[in-house]
Every structure is written in C-alpha cells, then in structure tokens.
C-alpha cells in the first residue's frame, strides 16, 4: 500500500516555552483510518492543523502524496487545502442562511466548480440526508448537522479527511452513529481519515491509534 502521508521530525513552537508538536515522525497508508488520542494540551489539534495546512510547522517536513506541503506559501497552502482536504469540526459550522443542499455543495459553489450529480447523490445516500436537503440547519438535530458537515467535507473528493473531535458535541448514541457513517463513507470512497478524539472507545474504531503526550508521539499501534 502506498503512503499518503510521511511526516518527519515535525516541530511546532508557538513561542519559546510552548512546543506543541515536538519532533514527531510517522507515516499513514493510503486508505487507512488513524485516530489521535491524548490529554488536553498534548498537541492533537496542532498536529491536525499542520496536516490540514491551516498552520505552518516551525521545522520538519510533511509529505502528502510525496509533495512537501510544509514548504508551500500561504496562497498555495490555502488552495491545496480547499481542493484536497476535507475538514470536519466539533461544531458542525454550517451556514445558517443556506439550505442543507447548498451547505453540502458550498466548497464547490465557492470555487465555481461543477457538481458531480451522481457523486452528490451517493454521498447523500451514504449519509442518510435525502429527506433533509431543502431544510435549513436550525431545523436539524446535532447528529444530522454533523452528517451534513461530513458530506460537505467529502464533496470535493478529498485525498484526506481530517476530523477534530467530530462527535464531541453529540451524545453517545448520536456520536456512535456519526462515527459509523463517517467511517463507512470513507471506506466506500477509499478515503484516508485522521480523527482526533479523547474517547478511547471511539479511538478503537480506527485501524491505528496514535497517542500524543506533551507534544511527543508516545504510542503508535499498527
Ligand atoms: P490538544 O488538541 O491536545 O488539546 P493543542 O494542540 O490545542 O492540544 O495544544 C498544544 C499546546 O499548544 C498547548 O500547550 C496549548 O496551550 C498550546 N497552543 C495551542 N494553540 C496555541 C496558539 N494558537 N498559540 C499559543 N499556544 C497554543
């Protein structure tokens, strides 16, 4: 299996005292599912932000598909992120004044890109959103809103899905369902997923668990 991600000696310092990511190295197989666990403040979100091109490392390299994204300038980073990476947040972040359909398609609408209708319908089916398309976000439950956010992350046909505590705002039943649907969608579409969680049970849904502690990668299961 090919490597989608190769991280070498990655460091992110916010200031002299705060080394949020401290000499982290690992690689991720294409099509695999990886979870990141660790205490609050251990560097999980920072690591995800670096992978998502939302921030720049202090040193070290991140190869995505053999391309070193850590060297990209701001414009290139933003473009690469918009086109290639689907990001799912804890807080859904849907736009209240848009319909569910438009929320899903927003990343394409913003870039004036055509919607692949068959792919759109496949996503809607996989995530059980068919009956909700003409509604507004406020009419949906938290679990439904997160399923919409998942569809929006997948609509660009990303090479990588990053999710930061995707079930953090949901109760256990809804959280489990959302996690199941996200991973099932990724499996069918053969998309690599990295998600952060503080829930060790949910972490085990991944094929591999990375554990962070004080900025250091302390455990990595295979
Ligand atoms: P986690 O996601 O595991 O809770 P974070 O990556 O958010 O950990 O934080 C790692 C460390 O970096 C913490 O000490 C945190 O206070 C610090 N940190 C995070 N973001 C910033 C920032 N924007 N500026 C300064 N320090 C930050």
mmCIF file of C-alpha atoms and ligand atoms in Angstrom:
data_model
loop_
_atom_site.group_PDB
_atom_site.id
_atom_site.type_symbol
_atom_site.label_atom_id
_atom_site.label_comp_id
_atom_site.label_asym_id
_atom_site.label_seq_id
_atom_site.Cartn_x
_atom_site.Cartn_y
_atom_site.Cartn_z
ATOM 1 C CA UNK A 1 0.000 0.000 0.000
ATOM 2 C CA UNK A 2 1.255 3.497 -0.824
ATOM 3 C CA UNK A 3 1.969 6.122 1.800
ATOM 4 C CA UNK A 4 -0.359 9.090 1.635
ATOM 5 C CA UNK A 5 1.424 10.977 4.414
ATOM 6 C CA UNK A 6 5.029 10.955 5.574
ATOM 7 C CA UNK A 7 5.847 13.209 8.496
ATOM 8 C CA UNK A 8 9.453 13.655 9.546
ATOM 9 C CA UNK A 9 10.792 15.428 12.643
ATOM 10 C CA UNK A 10 7.814 17.751 12.763
ATOM 11 C CA UNK A 11 8.062 20.636 15.231
ATOM 12 C CA UNK A 12 5.587 23.413 16.002
ATOM 13 C CA UNK A 13 6.604 26.043 18.534
ATOM 14 C CA UNK A 14 4.095 28.759 19.368
ATOM 15 C CA UNK A 15 6.741 30.509 21.481
ATOM 16 C CA UNK A 16 9.953 29.581 23.309
ATOM 17 C CA UNK A 17 8.078 27.791 26.063
ATOM 18 C CA UNK A 18 5.334 26.125 24.044
ATOM 19 C CA UNK A 19 6.472 23.284 21.858
ATOM 20 C CA UNK A 20 3.050 21.969 20.847
ATOM 21 C CA UNK A 21 4.464 19.323 18.489
ATOM 22 C CA UNK A 22 7.912 18.076 19.389
ATOM 23 C CA UNK A 23 9.872 16.062 16.831
ATOM 24 C CA UNK A 24 7.029 13.888 15.606
ATOM 25 C CA UNK A 25 7.547 11.367 12.799
ATOM 26 C CA UNK A 26 5.075 8.877 11.359
ATOM 27 C CA UNK A 27 3.511 7.835 8.101
ATOM 28 C CA UNK A 28 -0.027 6.966 7.057
ATOM 29 C CA UNK A 29 -1.053 4.408 4.440
ATOM 30 C CA UNK A 30 -3.408 5.460 1.701
ATOM 31 C CA UNK A 31 -6.998 4.471 2.534
ATOM 32 C CA UNK A 32 -6.335 3.846 6.224
ATOM 33 C CA UNK A 33 -8.090 5.242 9.296
ATOM 34 C CA UNK A 34 -5.975 6.709 12.086
ATOM 35 C CA UNK A 35 -7.105 8.153 15.411
ATOM 36 C CA UNK A 36 -5.130 10.552 17.587
ATOM 37 C CA UNK A 37 -5.648 10.454 21.333
ATOM 38 C CA UNK A 38 -4.013 12.236 24.265
ATOM 39 C CA UNK A 39 -4.804 14.623 27.102
ATOM 40 C CA UNK A 40 -5.967 18.155 26.571
ATOM 41 C CA UNK A 41 -2.963 20.279 25.581
ATOM 42 C CA UNK A 42 -0.936 17.324 24.285
ATOM 43 C CA UNK A 43 -0.761 18.751 20.745
ATOM 44 C CA UNK A 44 -3.518 16.826 18.931
ATOM 45 C CA UNK A 45 -5.244 19.841 17.384
ATOM 46 C CA UNK A 46 -1.946 21.439 16.435
ATOM 47 C CA UNK A 47 -0.891 18.280 14.638
ATOM 48 C CA UNK A 48 -4.221 18.182 12.793
ATOM 49 C CA UNK A 49 -3.891 21.859 11.845
ATOM 50 C CA UNK A 50 -0.445 21.263 10.394
ATOM 51 C CA UNK A 51 -1.756 18.302 8.390
ATOM 52 C CA UNK A 52 -4.703 20.402 7.222
ATOM 53 C CA UNK A 53 -2.445 23.219 6.021
ATOM 54 C CA UNK A 54 -4.121 25.586 8.446
ATOM 55 C CA UNK A 55 -0.771 26.401 10.002
ATOM 56 C CA UNK A 56 2.926 26.119 9.144
ATOM 57 C CA UNK A 57 5.408 23.950 11.027
ATOM 58 C CA UNK A 58 8.432 25.512 12.701
ATOM 59 C CA UNK A 59 10.579 22.747 11.216
ATOM 60 C CA UNK A 60 10.335 19.266 9.793
ATOM 61 C CA UNK A 61 8.508 18.044 6.735
ATOM 62 C CA UNK A 62 5.048 16.816 5.780
ATOM 63 C CA UNK A 63 4.865 14.891 2.542
ATOM 64 C CA UNK A 64 1.346 14.478 1.171
ATOM 65 C CA UNK A 65 1.398 12.262 -1.895
ATOM 66 C CA UNK A 66 5.184 12.785 -1.960
ATOM 67 C CA UNK A 67 4.795 16.570 -2.116
ATOM 68 C CA UNK A 68 6.294 18.615 0.734
ATOM 69 C CA UNK A 69 3.385 20.827 1.807
ATOM 70 C CA UNK A 70 5.392 22.361 4.663
ATOM 71 C CA UNK A 71 7.249 24.441 2.078
ATOM 72 C CA UNK A 72 4.101 25.928 0.487
ATOM 73 C CA UNK A 73 3.485 29.680 0.716
ATOM 74 C CA UNK A 74 0.172 30.964 2.109
ATOM 75 C CA UNK A 75 -1.624 31.086 -1.248
ATOM 76 C CA UNK A 76 -0.593 27.592 -2.248
ATOM 77 C CA UNK A 77 -1.471 26.250 1.186
ATOM 78 C CA UNK A 78 -4.976 27.706 1.074
ATOM 79 C CA UNK A 79 -5.583 26.412 -2.440
ATOM 80 C CA UNK A 80 -4.312 22.906 -1.664
ATOM 81 C CA UNK A 81 -6.481 22.750 1.446
ATOM 82 C CA UNK A 82 -9.626 23.852 -0.396
ATOM 83 C CA UNK A 83 -9.133 21.358 -3.224
ATOM 84 C CA UNK A 84 -7.729 18.293 -1.479
ATOM 85 C CA UNK A 85 -8.588 18.176 2.205
ATOM 86 C CA UNK A 86 -11.968 17.730 3.854
ATOM 87 C CA UNK A 87 -12.124 19.067 7.392
ATOM 88 C CA UNK A 88 -14.782 18.243 9.990
ATOM 89 C CA UNK A 89 -15.019 20.258 13.198
ATOM 90 C CA UNK A 90 -16.667 19.603 16.530
ATOM 91 C CA UNK A 91 -19.116 22.476 15.997
ATOM 92 C CA UNK A 92 -20.526 21.496 12.581
ATOM 93 C CA UNK A 93 -20.018 25.082 11.284
ATOM 94 C CA UNK A 94 -22.927 25.060 8.833
ATOM 95 C CA UNK A 95 -24.051 28.358 7.314
ATOM 96 C CA UNK A 96 -27.473 29.153 8.828
ATOM 97 C CA UNK A 97 -28.901 31.076 5.865
ATOM 98 C CA UNK A 98 -28.237 28.302 3.336
ATOM 99 C CA UNK A 99 -30.219 25.129 2.662
ATOM 100 C CA UNK A 100 -28.706 21.761 3.523
ATOM 101 C CA UNK A 101 -28.089 21.083 -0.171
ATOM 102 C CA UNK A 102 -26.215 24.374 -0.556
ATOM 103 C CA UNK A 103 -24.265 23.750 2.649
ATOM 104 C CA UNK A 104 -23.068 20.421 1.254
ATOM 105 C CA UNK A 105 -22.120 21.937 -2.105
ATOM 106 C CA UNK A 106 -20.646 25.150 -0.680
ATOM 107 C CA UNK A 107 -16.965 24.251 -1.235
ATOM 108 C CA UNK A 108 -17.738 23.725 -4.943
ATOM 109 C CA UNK A 109 -20.001 26.785 -5.228
ATOM 110 C CA UNK A 110 -17.260 28.987 -3.731
ATOM 111 C CA UNK A 111 -14.842 27.799 -6.390
ATOM 112 C CA UNK A 112 -17.401 27.948 -9.225
ATOM 113 C CA UNK A 113 -16.946 24.243 -9.767
ATOM 114 C CA UNK A 114 -19.488 21.899 -11.273
ATOM 115 C CA UNK A 115 -21.312 19.493 -9.019
ATOM 116 C CA UNK A 116 -20.920 15.829 -9.934
ATOM 117 C CA UNK A 117 -24.594 14.934 -9.520
ATOM 118 C CA UNK A 118 -24.084 11.175 -9.245
ATOM 119 C CA UNK A 119 -21.399 11.641 -6.601
ATOM 120 C CA UNK A 120 -23.585 14.142 -4.714
ATOM 121 C CA UNK A 121 -26.418 11.615 -4.638
ATOM 122 C CA UNK A 122 -24.107 8.839 -3.488
ATOM 123 C CA UNK A 123 -22.938 10.979 -0.569
ATOM 124 C CA UNK A 124 -26.488 11.966 0.340
ATOM 125 C CA UNK A 125 -27.482 8.280 0.323
ATOM 126 C CA UNK A 126 -24.473 7.127 2.326
ATOM 127 C CA UNK A 127 -25.094 9.758 4.992
ATOM 128 C CA UNK A 128 -28.904 9.454 5.036
ATOM 129 C CA UNK A 129 -29.553 13.078 4.103
ATOM 130 C CA UNK A 130 -32.105 12.718 1.314
ATOM 131 C CA UNK A 131 -35.104 13.978 3.292
ATOM 132 C CA UNK A 132 -33.196 16.957 4.665
ATOM 133 C CA UNK A 133 -31.841 18.666 1.548
ATOM 134 C CA UNK A 134 -34.303 21.567 1.363
ATOM 135 C CA UNK A 135 -34.234 22.272 5.096
ATOM 136 C CA UNK A 136 -32.179 24.877 6.968
ATOM 137 C CA UNK A 137 -29.513 23.945 9.538
ATOM 138 C CA UNK A 138 -31.611 25.146 12.522
ATOM 139 C CA UNK A 139 -34.249 22.528 11.667
ATOM 140 C CA UNK A 140 -31.752 19.667 12.122
ATOM 141 C CA UNK A 141 -30.537 17.795 15.200
ATOM 142 C CA UNK A 142 -26.852 17.926 16.117
ATOM 143 C CA UNK A 143 -26.227 14.474 14.665
ATOM 144 C CA UNK A 144 -27.947 15.442 11.409
ATOM 145 C CA UNK A 145 -25.942 18.669 11.206
ATOM 146 C CA UNK A 146 -22.716 16.753 11.631
ATOM 147 C CA UNK A 147 -23.739 14.326 8.855
ATOM 148 C CA UNK A 148 -24.211 17.382 6.606
ATOM 149 C CA UNK A 149 -20.762 18.651 7.609
ATOM 150 C CA UNK A 150 -19.346 15.231 6.696
ATOM 151 C CA UNK A 151 -20.992 15.373 3.261
ATOM 152 C CA UNK A 152 -19.571 18.889 2.783
ATOM 153 C CA UNK A 153 -16.091 17.599 3.654
ATOM 154 C CA UNK A 154 -16.389 14.749 1.121
ATOM 155 C CA UNK A 155 -17.967 16.769 -1.720
ATOM 156 C CA UNK A 156 -14.572 17.917 -3.041
ATOM 157 C CA UNK A 157 -13.420 14.268 -3.385
ATOM 158 C CA UNK A 158 -10.631 14.893 -0.895
ATOM 159 C CA UNK A 159 -7.471 12.827 -0.635
ATOM 160 C CA UNK A 160 -7.670 13.181 3.141
ATOM 161 C CA UNK A 161 -10.398 13.736 5.727
ATOM 162 C CA UNK A 162 -9.380 15.391 9.000
ATOM 163 C CA UNK A 163 -11.822 15.445 11.898
ATOM 164 C CA UNK A 164 -11.217 17.214 15.213
ATOM 165 C CA UNK A 165 -13.444 15.654 17.904
ATOM 166 C CA UNK A 166 -16.228 15.084 15.344
ATOM 167 C CA UNK A 167 -18.547 13.586 17.964
ATOM 168 C CA UNK A 168 -17.543 15.939 20.780
ATOM 169 C CA UNK A 169 -20.858 17.810 20.745
ATOM 170 C CA UNK A 170 -23.074 14.741 20.443
ATOM 171 C CA UNK A 171 -24.482 12.265 22.944
ATOM 172 C CA UNK A 172 -23.151 8.720 22.813
ATOM 173 C CA UNK A 173 -25.847 7.212 20.562
ATOM 174 C CA UNK A 174 -25.639 10.037 18.015
ATOM 175 C CA UNK A 175 -21.867 10.182 18.278
ATOM 176 C CA UNK A 176 -21.540 6.465 17.552
ATOM 177 C CA UNK A 177 -23.860 6.764 14.565
ATOM 178 C CA UNK A 178 -21.993 9.761 13.145
ATOM 179 C CA UNK A 179 -18.648 7.976 13.575
ATOM 180 C CA UNK A 180 -20.045 4.848 11.863
ATOM 181 C CA UNK A 181 -21.385 6.865 8.936
ATOM 182 C CA UNK A 182 -18.170 8.860 8.543
ATOM 183 C CA UNK A 183 -16.001 5.743 8.510
ATOM 184 C CA UNK A 184 -18.371 3.801 6.263
ATOM 185 C CA UNK A 185 -18.394 6.682 3.756
ATOM 186 C CA UNK A 186 -14.589 6.843 3.859
ATOM 187 C CA UNK A 187 -14.300 3.093 3.327
ATOM 188 C CA UNK A 188 -16.622 3.073 0.336
ATOM 189 C CA UNK A 189 -14.925 6.100 -1.220
ATOM 190 C CA UNK A 190 -11.477 4.765 -0.224
ATOM 191 C CA UNK A 191 -10.557 7.988 1.528
ATOM 192 C CA UNK A 192 -7.906 8.243 4.233
ATOM 193 C CA UNK A 193 -9.206 9.566 7.574
ATOM 194 C CA UNK A 194 -7.417 11.004 10.582
ATOM 195 C CA UNK A 195 -9.570 11.903 13.569
ATOM 196 C CA UNK A 196 -8.833 13.301 16.996
ATOM 197 C CA UNK A 197 -10.794 12.079 19.994
ATOM 198 C CA UNK A 198 -10.438 11.948 23.766
ATOM 199 C CA UNK A 199 -12.731 8.905 23.827
ATOM 200 C CA UNK A 200 -10.613 5.749 23.895
ATOM 201 C CA UNK A 201 -13.510 3.552 22.788
ATOM 202 C CA UNK A 202 -14.105 5.675 19.685
ATOM 203 C CA UNK A 203 -10.368 5.738 19.020
ATOM 204 C CA UNK A 204 -10.511 1.976 18.564
ATOM 205 C CA UNK A 205 -12.791 2.430 15.507
ATOM 206 C CA UNK A 206 -9.544 3.321 13.716
ATOM 207 C CA UNK A 207 -7.141 0.763 12.312
ATOM 208 C CA UNK A 208 -4.365 2.542 14.125
ATOM 209 C CA UNK A 209 -4.107 4.740 17.204
ATOM 210 C CA UNK A 210 -1.507 7.458 17.738
ATOM 211 C CA UNK A 211 -1.093 8.786 21.256
ATOM 212 C CA UNK A 212 0.305 12.251 21.951
ATOM 213 C CA UNK A 213 1.712 13.403 25.286
ATOM 214 C CA UNK A 214 3.311 16.831 25.795
ATOM 215 C CA UNK A 215 3.829 17.266 22.067
ATOM 216 C CA UNK A 216 5.518 13.907 21.683
ATOM 217 C CA UNK A 217 4.126 10.909 19.855
ATOM 218 C CA UNK A 218 4.355 8.299 22.613
ATOM 219 C CA UNK A 219 2.483 5.326 21.150
ATOM 220 C CA UNK A 220 1.640 4.187 17.709
ATOM 221 C CA UNK A 221 -0.222 0.922 17.188
ATOM 222 C CA UNK A 222 -0.049 -0.811 13.819
HETATM 223 P P1 LIG B 1 -4.851 19.395 22.239
HETATM 224 O O1 LIG B 1 -5.537 19.476 20.930
HETATM 225 O O2 LIG B 1 -4.244 18.047 22.507
HETATM 226 O O3 LIG B 1 -5.700 19.858 23.382
HETATM 227 P P2 LIG B 1 -3.320 21.697 21.321
HETATM 228 O O4 LIG B 1 -2.672 21.318 20.060
HETATM 229 O O5 LIG B 1 -4.562 22.509 21.248
HETATM 230 O O6 LIG B 1 -3.573 20.375 22.191
HETATM 231 O O7 LIG B 1 -2.282 22.487 22.229
HETATM 232 C C1 LIG B 1 -0.936 22.069 22.443
HETATM 233 C C2 LIG B 1 -0.196 23.156 23.228
HETATM 234 O O8 LIG B 1 -0.052 24.318 22.433
HETATM 235 C C3 LIG B 1 -0.902 23.612 24.496
HETATM 236 O O9 LIG B 1 0.075 23.911 25.464
HETATM 237 C C4 LIG B 1 -1.629 24.871 24.052
HETATM 238 O O10 LIG B 1 -1.820 25.741 25.138
HETATM 239 C C5 LIG B 1 -0.670 25.436 23.029
HETATM 240 N N1 LIG B 1 -1.354 26.203 21.951
HETATM 241 C C6 LIG B 1 -2.303 25.742 21.121
HETATM 242 N N2 LIG B 1 -2.661 26.683 20.222
HETATM 243 C C7 LIG B 1 -1.901 27.767 20.509
HETATM 244 C C8 LIG B 1 -1.796 29.071 19.920
HETATM 245 N N3 LIG B 1 -2.532 29.445 18.874
HETATM 246 N N4 LIG B 1 -0.914 29.939 20.490
HETATM 247 C C9 LIG B 1 -0.147 29.576 21.540
HETATM 248 N N5 LIG B 1 -0.195 28.368 22.121
HETATM 249 C C10 LIG B 1 -1.060 27.469 21.617
#
